[in-house]
Amino acid sequence: MKVSILMGSTSDLEVMTPAMKTLEEFGIEYEKRVISAHRAPDLLREYVTTARDRGVVTIIAGAGGAAHLPGVTAAMTTVPVIGVPILGKALGGLDALLSMVQMPSGVPVATVGINGSKNAALLAVQIIALQDESTLAKLEAFRKQQTEKIVNTII
Ligand code: RP5
């Protein structure tokens, strides 16, 4: 089982890096690709329609602006797609957020917050943990540690 991290441009790489780091922390295998839905639609189709056969169980897709990458990806596969709206040069990232969250009925994109690639990775970890005991153990340890950090915080 592995995760795919897709992004529309190399300019998205910085925002998507926390997703990669998070998957690495959990020891989850992932592949990463830059494929624009607008600039390389044929390549995107080829990549997405073969993802399941490569063992991909979740696709995390980040894009900014007229962010069609997650929606178009979701249209071409039944593998769950998590969208990461990326803050662009205008509109405070709302353009990307709304284009992901407002998908038409029947083709969902599970959308996280603007620039929320870490949460996207954590959702992917949770999906994998449904079927993988060792990932579940790591996830429970992560949650416990997170809770302890808060509980033990003295200001
Ligand atoms: C989107 O347009 C990309 O996902 C990126 O967030 C934005 C700008 O892309 P570049 O012009 O920097 O390649 O498709």
mmCIF file with all atom_site columns, C-alpha atoms and ligand atoms in Angstrom:
data_model
loop_
_atom_site.group_PDB
_atom_site.id
_atom_site.type_symbol
_atom_site.label_atom_id
_atom_site.label_alt_id
_atom_site.label_comp_id
_atom_site.label_asym_id
_atom_site.label_entity_id
_atom_site.label_seq_id
_atom_site.pdbx_PDB_ins_code
_atom_site.Cartn_x
_atom_site.Cartn_y
_atom_site.Cartn_z
_atom_site.occupancy
_atom_site.B_iso_or_equiv
_atom_site.pdbx_formal_charge
_atom_site.auth_seq_id
_atom_site.auth_comp_id
_atom_site.auth_asym_id
_atom_site.auth_atom_id
_atom_site.pdbx_PDB_model_num
ATOM   1   C CA . MET A 1 1   ? 0.000   0.000  0.000   1.00 0.00 ? 1   MET A CA 1
ATOM   2   C CA . LYS A 1 2   ? 1.366   3.389  -0.911  1.00 0.00 ? 2   LYS A CA 1
ATOM   3   C CA . VAL A 1 3   ? 0.284   7.006  -1.236  1.00 0.00 ? 3   VAL A CA 1
ATOM   4   C CA . SER A 1 4   ? 0.611   9.265  -4.242  1.00 0.00 ? 4   SER A CA 1
ATOM   5   C CA . ILE A 1 5   ? 1.482   12.909 -3.745  1.00 0.00 ? 5   ILE A CA 1
ATOM   6   C CA . LEU A 1 6   ? 0.554   14.922 -6.800  1.00 0.00 ? 6   LEU A CA 1
ATOM   7   C CA . MET A 1 7   ? 0.969   18.644 -7.357  1.00 0.00 ? 7   MET A CA 1
ATOM   8   C CA . GLY A 1 8   ? 0.176   20.968 -10.207 1.00 0.00 ? 8   GLY A CA 1
ATOM   9   C CA . SER A 1 9   ? 3.511   22.780 -10.337 1.00 0.00 ? 9   SER A CA 1
ATOM   10  C CA . THR A 1 10  ? 6.994   22.746 -8.860  1.00 0.00 ? 10  THR A CA 1
ATOM   11  C CA . SER A 1 11  ? 5.922   25.992 -7.190  1.00 0.00 ? 11  SER A CA 1
ATOM   12  C CA . ASP A 1 12  ? 3.657   23.833 -4.979  1.00 0.00 ? 12  ASP A CA 1
ATOM   13  C CA . LEU A 1 13  ? 6.542   21.749 -3.655  1.00 0.00 ? 13  LEU A CA 1
ATOM   14  C CA . GLU A 1 14  ? 7.230   23.773 -0.522  1.00 0.00 ? 14  GLU A CA 1
ATOM   15  C CA . VAL A 1 15  ? 3.612   23.550 0.650   1.00 0.00 ? 15  VAL A CA 1
ATOM   16  C CA . MET A 1 16  ? 3.445   19.822 -0.134  1.00 0.00 ? 16  MET A CA 1
ATOM   17  C CA . THR A 1 17  ? 6.692   18.969 1.672   1.00 0.00 ? 17  THR A CA 1
ATOM   18  C CA . PRO A 1 18  ? 5.068   18.520 5.129   1.00 0.00 ? 18  PRO A CA 1
ATOM   19  C CA . ALA A 1 19  ? 2.927   15.749 3.602   1.00 0.00 ? 19  ALA A CA 1
ATOM   20  C CA . MET A 1 20  ? 6.050   13.921 2.477   1.00 0.00 ? 20  MET A CA 1
ATOM   21  C CA . LYS A 1 21  ? 7.748   14.385 5.830   1.00 0.00 ? 21  LYS A CA 1
ATOM   22  C CA . THR A 1 22  ? 4.685   13.089 7.661   1.00 0.00 ? 22  THR A CA 1
ATOM   23  C CA . LEU A 1 23  ? 4.456   9.966  5.503   1.00 0.00 ? 23  LEU A CA 1
ATOM   24  C CA . GLU A 1 24  ? 8.172   9.374  6.060   1.00 0.00 ? 24  GLU A CA 1
ATOM   25  C CA . GLU A 1 25  ? 7.685   9.665  9.831   1.00 0.00 ? 25  GLU A CA 1
ATOM   26  C CA . PHE A 1 26  ? 5.055   6.937  9.640   1.00 0.00 ? 26  PHE A CA 1
ATOM   27  C CA . GLY A 1 27  ? 7.172   4.793  7.327   1.00 0.00 ? 27  GLY A CA 1
ATOM   28  C CA . ILE A 1 28  ? 4.575   4.967  4.544   1.00 0.00 ? 28  ILE A CA 1
ATOM   29  C CA . GLU A 1 29  ? 5.813   4.465  1.013   1.00 0.00 ? 29  GLU A CA 1
ATOM   30  C CA . TYR A 1 30  ? 4.848   7.218  -1.416  1.00 0.00 ? 30  TYR A CA 1
ATOM   31  C CA . GLU A 1 31  ? 5.437   8.388  -4.935  1.00 0.00 ? 31  GLU A CA 1
ATOM   32  C CA . LYS A 1 32  ? 5.537   12.084 -5.834  1.00 0.00 ? 32  LYS A CA 1
ATOM   33  C CA . ARG A 1 33  ? 4.811   13.704 -9.175  1.00 0.00 ? 33  ARG A CA 1
ATOM   34  C CA . VAL A 1 34  ? 4.295   17.156 -10.639 1.00 0.00 ? 34  VAL A CA 1
ATOM   35  C CA . ILE A 1 35  ? 1.530   16.893 -13.237 1.00 0.00 ? 35  ILE A CA 1
ATOM   36  C CA . SER A 1 36  ? -0.645  19.828 -14.184 1.00 0.00 ? 36  SER A CA 1
ATOM   37  C CA . ALA A 1 37  ? -4.264  19.037 -15.052 1.00 0.00 ? 37  ALA A CA 1
ATOM   38  C CA . HIS A 1 38  ? -4.261  21.985 -17.439 1.00 0.00 ? 38  HIS A CA 1
ATOM   39  C CA . ARG A 1 39  ? -0.810  21.757 -18.954 1.00 0.00 ? 39  ARG A CA 1
ATOM   40  C CA . ALA A 1 40  ? -0.447  17.978 -19.223 1.00 0.00 ? 40  ALA A CA 1
ATOM   41  C CA . PRO A 1 41  ? -3.932  16.381 -19.190 1.00 0.00 ? 41  PRO A CA 1
ATOM   42  C CA . ASP A 1 42  ? -2.916  13.277 -21.166 1.00 0.00 ? 42  ASP A CA 1
ATOM   43  C CA . LEU A 1 43  ? -0.044  12.514 -18.818 1.00 0.00 ? 43  LEU A CA 1
ATOM   44  C CA . LEU A 1 44  ? -2.352  13.009 -15.831 1.00 0.00 ? 44  LEU A CA 1
ATOM   45  C CA . ARG A 1 45  ? -4.843  10.503 -17.223 1.00 0.00 ? 45  ARG A CA 1
ATOM   46  C CA . GLU A 1 46  ? -2.132  7.928  -17.804 1.00 0.00 ? 46  GLU A CA 1
ATOM   47  C CA . TYR A 1 47  ? -0.705  8.412  -14.309 1.00 0.00 ? 47  TYR A CA 1
ATOM   48  C CA . VAL A 1 48  ? -4.040  8.377  -12.467 1.00 0.00 ? 48  VAL A CA 1
ATOM   49  C CA . THR A 1 49  ? -5.655  5.477  -14.300 1.00 0.00 ? 49  THR A CA 1
ATOM   50  C CA . THR A 1 50  ? -2.666  3.228  -13.511 1.00 0.00 ? 50  THR A CA 1
ATOM   51  C CA . ALA A 1 51  ? -2.293  4.307  -9.876  1.00 0.00 ? 51  ALA A CA 1
ATOM   52  C CA . ARG A 1 52  ? -4.371  1.529  -8.327  1.00 0.00 ? 52  ARG A CA 1
ATOM   53  C CA . ASP A 1 53  ? -2.327  -1.110 -10.173 1.00 0.00 ? 53  ASP A CA 1
ATOM   54  C CA . ARG A 1 54  ? 0.832   0.377  -8.651  1.00 0.00 ? 54  ARG A CA 1
ATOM   55  C CA . GLY A 1 55  ? -0.605  -0.152 -5.156  1.00 0.00 ? 55  GLY A CA 1
ATOM   56  C CA . VAL A 1 56  ? -1.706  3.445  -4.565  1.00 0.00 ? 56  VAL A CA 1
ATOM   57  C CA . VAL A 1 57  ? -4.522  3.542  -1.986  1.00 0.00 ? 57  VAL A CA 1
ATOM   58  C CA . THR A 1 58  ? -4.854  7.321  -1.567  1.00 0.00 ? 58  THR A CA 1
ATOM   59  C CA . ILE A 1 59  ? -3.931  10.233 -3.797  1.00 0.00 ? 59  ILE A CA 1
ATOM   60  C CA . ILE A 1 60  ? -3.071  13.565 -2.203  1.00 0.00 ? 60  ILE A CA 1
ATOM   61  C CA . ALA A 1 61  ? -3.381  16.296 -4.817  1.00 0.00 ? 61  ALA A CA 1
ATOM   62  C CA . GLY A 1 62  ? -2.289  19.871 -4.172  1.00 0.00 ? 62  GLY A CA 1
ATOM   63  C CA . ALA A 1 63  ? -2.900  22.808 -6.477  1.00 0.00 ? 63  ALA A CA 1
ATOM   64  C CA . GLY A 1 64  ? -3.468  26.534 -6.380  1.00 0.00 ? 64  GLY A CA 1
ATOM   65  C CA . GLY A 1 65  ? -5.539  29.006 -8.390  1.00 0.00 ? 65  GLY A CA 1
ATOM   66  C CA . ALA A 1 66  ? -8.095  27.323 -10.649 1.00 0.00 ? 66  ALA A CA 1
ATOM   67  C CA . ALA A 1 67  ? -7.177  24.130 -8.856  1.00 0.00 ? 67  ALA A CA 1
ATOM   68  C CA . HIS A 1 68  ? -8.702  21.409 -10.991 1.00 0.00 ? 68  HIS A CA 1
ATOM   69  C CA . LEU A 1 69  ? -6.050  18.788 -10.305 1.00 0.00 ? 69  LEU A CA 1
ATOM   70  C CA . PRO A 1 70  ? -7.816  16.979 -7.408  1.00 0.00 ? 70  PRO A CA 1
ATOM   71  C CA . GLY A 1 71  ? -11.231 17.084 -9.085  1.00 0.00 ? 71  GLY A CA 1
ATOM   72  C CA . VAL A 1 72  ? -10.003 15.843 -12.441 1.00 0.00 ? 72  VAL A CA 1
ATOM   73  C CA . THR A 1 73  ? -7.968  13.171 -10.673 1.00 0.00 ? 73  THR A CA 1
ATOM   74  C CA . ALA A 1 74  ? -11.034 12.073 -8.676  1.00 0.00 ? 74  ALA A CA 1
ATOM   75  C CA . ALA A 1 75  ? -13.026 11.889 -11.908 1.00 0.00 ? 75  ALA A CA 1
ATOM   76  C CA . MET A 1 76  ? -10.626 9.326  -13.333 1.00 0.00 ? 76  MET A CA 1
ATOM   77  C CA . THR A 1 77  ? -10.221 6.922  -10.406 1.00 0.00 ? 77  THR A CA 1
ATOM   78  C CA . THR A 1 78  ? -12.084 5.359  -7.493  1.00 0.00 ? 78  THR A CA 1
ATOM   79  C CA . VAL A 1 79  ? -8.975  5.646  -5.301  1.00 0.00 ? 79  VAL A CA 1
ATOM   80  C CA . PRO A 1 80  ? -9.806  8.261  -2.610  1.00 0.00 ? 80  PRO A CA 1
ATOM   81  C CA . VAL A 1 81  ? -8.472  11.720 -3.438  1.00 0.00 ? 81  VAL A CA 1
ATOM   82  C CA . ILE A 1 82  ? -7.517  14.257 -0.780  1.00 0.00 ? 82  ILE A CA 1
ATOM   83  C CA . GLY A 1 83  ? -7.239  17.816 -2.065  1.00 0.00 ? 83  GLY A CA 1
ATOM   84  C CA . VAL A 1 84  ? -4.827  20.390 -0.673  1.00 0.00 ? 84  VAL A CA 1
ATOM   85  C CA . PRO A 1 85  ? -5.791  23.925 -1.684  1.00 0.00 ? 85  PRO A CA 1
ATOM   86  C CA . ILE A 1 86  ? -2.618  25.962 -2.116  1.00 0.00 ? 86  ILE A CA 1
ATOM   87  C CA . LEU A 1 87  ? -2.399  29.651 -1.321  1.00 0.00 ? 87  LEU A CA 1
ATOM   88  C CA . GLY A 1 88  ? -1.778  31.447 -4.612  1.00 0.00 ? 88  GLY A CA 1
ATOM   89  C CA . LYS A 1 89  ? -1.128  35.009 -5.614  1.00 0.00 ? 89  LYS A CA 1
ATOM   90  C CA . ALA A 1 90  ? -4.760  36.156 -5.385  1.00 0.00 ? 90  ALA A CA 1
ATOM   91  C CA . LEU A 1 91  ? -7.925  35.608 -3.360  1.00 0.00 ? 91  LEU A CA 1
ATOM   92  C CA . GLY A 1 92  ? -6.122  34.237 -0.299  1.00 0.00 ? 92  GLY A CA 1
ATOM   93  C CA . GLY A 1 93  ? -6.379  30.643 -1.462  1.00 0.00 ? 93  GLY A CA 1
ATOM   94  C CA . LEU A 1 94  ? -10.184 30.710 -1.523  1.00 0.00 ? 94  LEU A CA 1
ATOM   95  C CA . ASP A 1 95  ? -10.163 30.048 -5.260  1.00 0.00 ? 95  ASP A CA 1
ATOM   96  C CA . ALA A 1 96  ? -8.365  26.729 -4.767  1.00 0.00 ? 96  ALA A CA 1
ATOM   97  C CA . LEU A 1 97  ? -10.343 25.828 -1.634  1.00 0.00 ? 97  LEU A CA 1
ATOM   98  C CA . LEU A 1 98  ? -13.733 26.324 -3.257  1.00 0.00 ? 98  LEU A CA 1
ATOM   99  C CA . SER A 1 99  ? -12.791 24.544 -6.470  1.00 0.00 ? 99  SER A CA 1
ATOM   100 C CA . MET A 1 100 ? -11.981 21.438 -4.408  1.00 0.00 ? 100 MET A CA 1
ATOM   101 C CA . VAL A 1 101 ? -14.651 21.539 -1.752  1.00 0.00 ? 101 VAL A CA 1
ATOM   102 C CA . GLN A 1 102 ? -17.472 22.352 -4.193  1.00 0.00 ? 102 GLN A CA 1
ATOM   103 C CA . MET A 1 103 ? -17.136 19.227 -6.302  1.00 0.00 ? 103 MET A CA 1
ATOM   104 C CA . PRO A 1 104 ? -20.341 18.097 -7.999  1.00 0.00 ? 104 PRO A CA 1
ATOM   105 C CA . SER A 1 105 ? -22.296 15.316 -6.337  1.00 0.00 ? 105 SER A CA 1
ATOM   106 C CA . GLY A 1 106 ? -20.903 11.900 -7.191  1.00 0.00 ? 106 GLY A CA 1
ATOM   107 C CA . VAL A 1 107 ? -17.201 12.778 -7.444  1.00 0.00 ? 107 VAL A CA 1
ATOM   108 C CA . PRO A 1 108 ? -15.922 13.734 -3.990  1.00 0.00 ? 108 PRO A CA 1
ATOM   109 C CA . VAL A 1 109 ? -12.596 15.304 -3.104  1.00 0.00 ? 109 VAL A CA 1
ATOM   110 C CA . ALA A 1 110 ? -11.818 15.132 0.627   1.00 0.00 ? 110 ALA A CA 1
ATOM   111 C CA . THR A 1 111 ? -10.514 18.648 1.056   1.00 0.00 ? 111 THR A CA 1
ATOM   112 C CA . VAL A 1 112 ? -8.236  19.849 3.853   1.00 0.00 ? 112 VAL A CA 1
ATOM   113 C CA . GLY A 1 113 ? -7.553  23.449 4.816   1.00 0.00 ? 113 GLY A CA 1
ATOM   114 C CA . ILE A 1 114 ? -5.516  25.894 2.747   1.00 0.00 ? 114 ILE A CA 1
ATOM   115 C CA . ASN A 1 115 ? -1.879  24.684 2.690   1.00 0.00 ? 115 ASN A CA 1
ATOM   116 C CA . GLY A 1 116 ? -2.938  21.779 4.949   1.00 0.00 ? 116 GLY A CA 1
ATOM   117 C CA . SER A 1 117 ? -0.734  19.101 3.426   1.00 0.00 ? 117 SER A CA 1
ATOM   118 C CA . LYS A 1 118 ? 0.240   17.640 6.803   1.00 0.00 ? 118 LYS A CA 1
ATOM   119 C CA . ASN A 1 119 ? -3.391  16.899 7.610   1.00 0.00 ? 119 ASN A CA 1
ATOM   120 C CA . ALA A 1 120 ? -3.809  15.373 4.164   1.00 0.00 ? 120 ALA A CA 1
ATOM   121 C CA . ALA A 1 121 ? -0.971  12.984 4.939   1.00 0.00 ? 121 ALA A CA 1
ATOM   122 C CA . LEU A 1 122 ? -2.439  12.157 8.343   1.00 0.00 ? 122 LEU A CA 1
ATOM   123 C CA . LEU A 1 123 ? -5.748  11.286 6.682   1.00 0.00 ? 123 LEU A CA 1
ATOM   124 C CA . ALA A 1 124 ? -3.874  9.020  4.284   1.00 0.00 ? 124 ALA A CA 1
ATOM   125 C CA . VAL A 1 125 ? -2.161  7.385  7.273   1.00 0.00 ? 125 VAL A CA 1
ATOM   126 C CA . GLN A 1 126 ? -5.579  6.825  8.870   1.00 0.00 ? 126 GLN A CA 1
ATOM   127 C CA . ILE A 1 127 ? -6.862  5.197  5.669   1.00 0.00 ? 127 ILE A CA 1
ATOM   128 C CA . ILE A 1 128 ? -3.877  2.855  5.585   1.00 0.00 ? 128 ILE A CA 1
ATOM   129 C CA . ALA A 1 129 ? -4.269  2.152  9.323   1.00 0.00 ? 129 ALA A CA 1
ATOM   130 C CA . LEU A 1 130 ? -7.707  0.649  8.589   1.00 0.00 ? 130 LEU A CA 1
ATOM   131 C CA . GLN A 1 131 ? -5.893  -2.308 7.092   1.00 0.00 ? 131 GLN A CA 1
ATOM   132 C CA . ASP A 1 132 ? -2.397  -2.205 8.552   1.00 0.00 ? 132 ASP A CA 1
ATOM   133 C CA . GLU A 1 133 ? -1.782  -2.969 12.222  1.00 0.00 ? 133 GLU A CA 1
ATOM   134 C CA . SER A 1 134 ? 1.712   -1.480 12.408  1.00 0.00 ? 134 SER A CA 1
ATOM   135 C CA . THR A 1 135 ? 0.520   1.827  10.935  1.00 0.00 ? 135 THR A CA 1
ATOM   136 C CA . LEU A 1 136 ? -2.362  1.819  13.421  1.00 0.00 ? 136 LEU A CA 1
ATOM   137 C CA . ALA A 1 137 ? 0.086   1.384  16.308  1.00 0.00 ? 137 ALA A CA 1
ATOM   138 C CA . LYS A 1 138 ? 2.176   4.326  15.059  1.00 0.00 ? 138 LYS A CA 1
ATOM   139 C CA . LEU A 1 139 ? -0.923  6.455  14.628  1.00 0.00 ? 139 LEU A CA 1
ATOM   140 C CA . GLU A 1 140 ? -2.120  5.725  18.154  1.00 0.00 ? 140 GLU A CA 1
ATOM   141 C CA . ALA A 1 141 ? 1.341   6.548  19.526  1.00 0.00 ? 141 ALA A CA 1
ATOM   142 C CA . PHE A 1 142 ? 1.344   9.824  17.567  1.00 0.00 ? 142 PHE A CA 1
ATOM   143 C CA . ARG A 1 143 ? -2.063  10.802 18.956  1.00 0.00 ? 143 ARG A CA 1
ATOM   144 C CA . LYS A 1 144 ? -1.002  9.905  22.508  1.00 0.00 ? 144 LYS A CA 1
ATOM   145 C CA . GLN A 1 145 ? 2.174   11.949 22.219  1.00 0.00 ? 145 GLN A CA 1
ATOM   146 C CA . GLN A 1 146 ? 0.226   14.881 20.788  1.00 0.00 ? 146 GLN A CA 1
ATOM   147 C CA . THR A 1 147 ? -2.225  14.768 23.666  1.00 0.00 ? 147 THR A CA 1
ATOM   148 C CA . GLU A 1 148 ? 0.529   14.509 26.282  1.00 0.00 ? 148 GLU A CA 1
ATOM   149 C CA . LYS A 1 149 ? 2.265   17.537 24.802  1.00 0.00 ? 149 LYS A CA 1
ATOM   150 C CA . ILE A 1 150 ? -0.860  19.623 25.312  1.00 0.00 ? 150 ILE A CA 1
ATOM   151 C CA . VAL A 1 151 ? -1.651  18.229 28.742  1.00 0.00 ? 151 VAL A CA 1
ATOM   152 C CA . ASN A 1 152 ? 1.892   18.880 29.944  1.00 0.00 ? 152 ASN A CA 1
ATOM   153 C CA . THR A 1 153 ? 2.167   22.379 28.542  1.00 0.00 ? 153 THR A CA 1
ATOM   154 C CA . ILE A 1 154 ? 2.742   24.954 31.270  1.00 0.00 ? 154 ILE A CA 1
ATOM   155 C CA . ILE A 1 155 ? 2.690   28.629 30.384  1.00 0.00 ? 155 ILE A CA 1
HETATM 156 C C1 . RP5 B 2 .   ? -1.590  25.659 -10.365 1.00 0.00 ? 1   RP5 B C1 1
HETATM 157 O O1 . RP5 B 2 .   ? -1.218  26.965 -10.646 1.00 0.00 ? 1   RP5 B O1 1
HETATM 158 C C2 . RP5 B 2 .   ? -0.444  25.068 -9.618  1.00 0.00 ? 1   RP5 B C2 1
HETATM 159 O O2 . RP5 B 2 .   ? -0.920  24.055 -8.781  1.00 0.00 ? 1   RP5 B O2 1
HETATM 160 C C3 . RP5 B 2 .   ? 0.143   26.208 -8.872  1.00 0.00 ? 1   RP5 B C3 1
HETATM 161 O O3 . RP5 B 2 .   ? -0.338  26.284 -7.524  1.00 0.00 ? 1   RP5 B O3 1
HETATM 162 C C4 . RP5 B 2 .   ? -0.359  27.429 -9.645  1.00 0.00 ? 1   RP5 B C4 1
HETATM 163 C C5 . RP5 B 2 .   ? 0.752   28.232 -10.243 1.00 0.00 ? 1   RP5 B C5 1
HETATM 164 O O4 . RP5 B 2 .   ? 1.541   27.398 -11.043 1.00 0.00 ? 1   RP5 B O4 1
HETATM 165 P P1 . RP5 B 2 .   ? 2.887   27.943 -11.708 1.00 0.00 ? 1   RP5 B P1 1
HETATM 166 O O5 . RP5 B 2 .   ? 2.474   29.046 -12.630 1.00 0.00 ? 1   RP5 B O5 1
HETATM 167 O O6 . RP5 B 2 .   ? 3.771   28.417 -10.559 1.00 0.00 ? 1   RP5 B O6 1
HETATM 168 O O7 . RP5 B 2 .   ? 3.494   26.774 -12.429 1.00 0.00 ? 1   RP5 B O7 1
HETATM 169 O O8 . RP5 B 2 .   ? -1.870  24.934 -11.529 1.00 0.00 ? 1   RP5 B O8 1
#
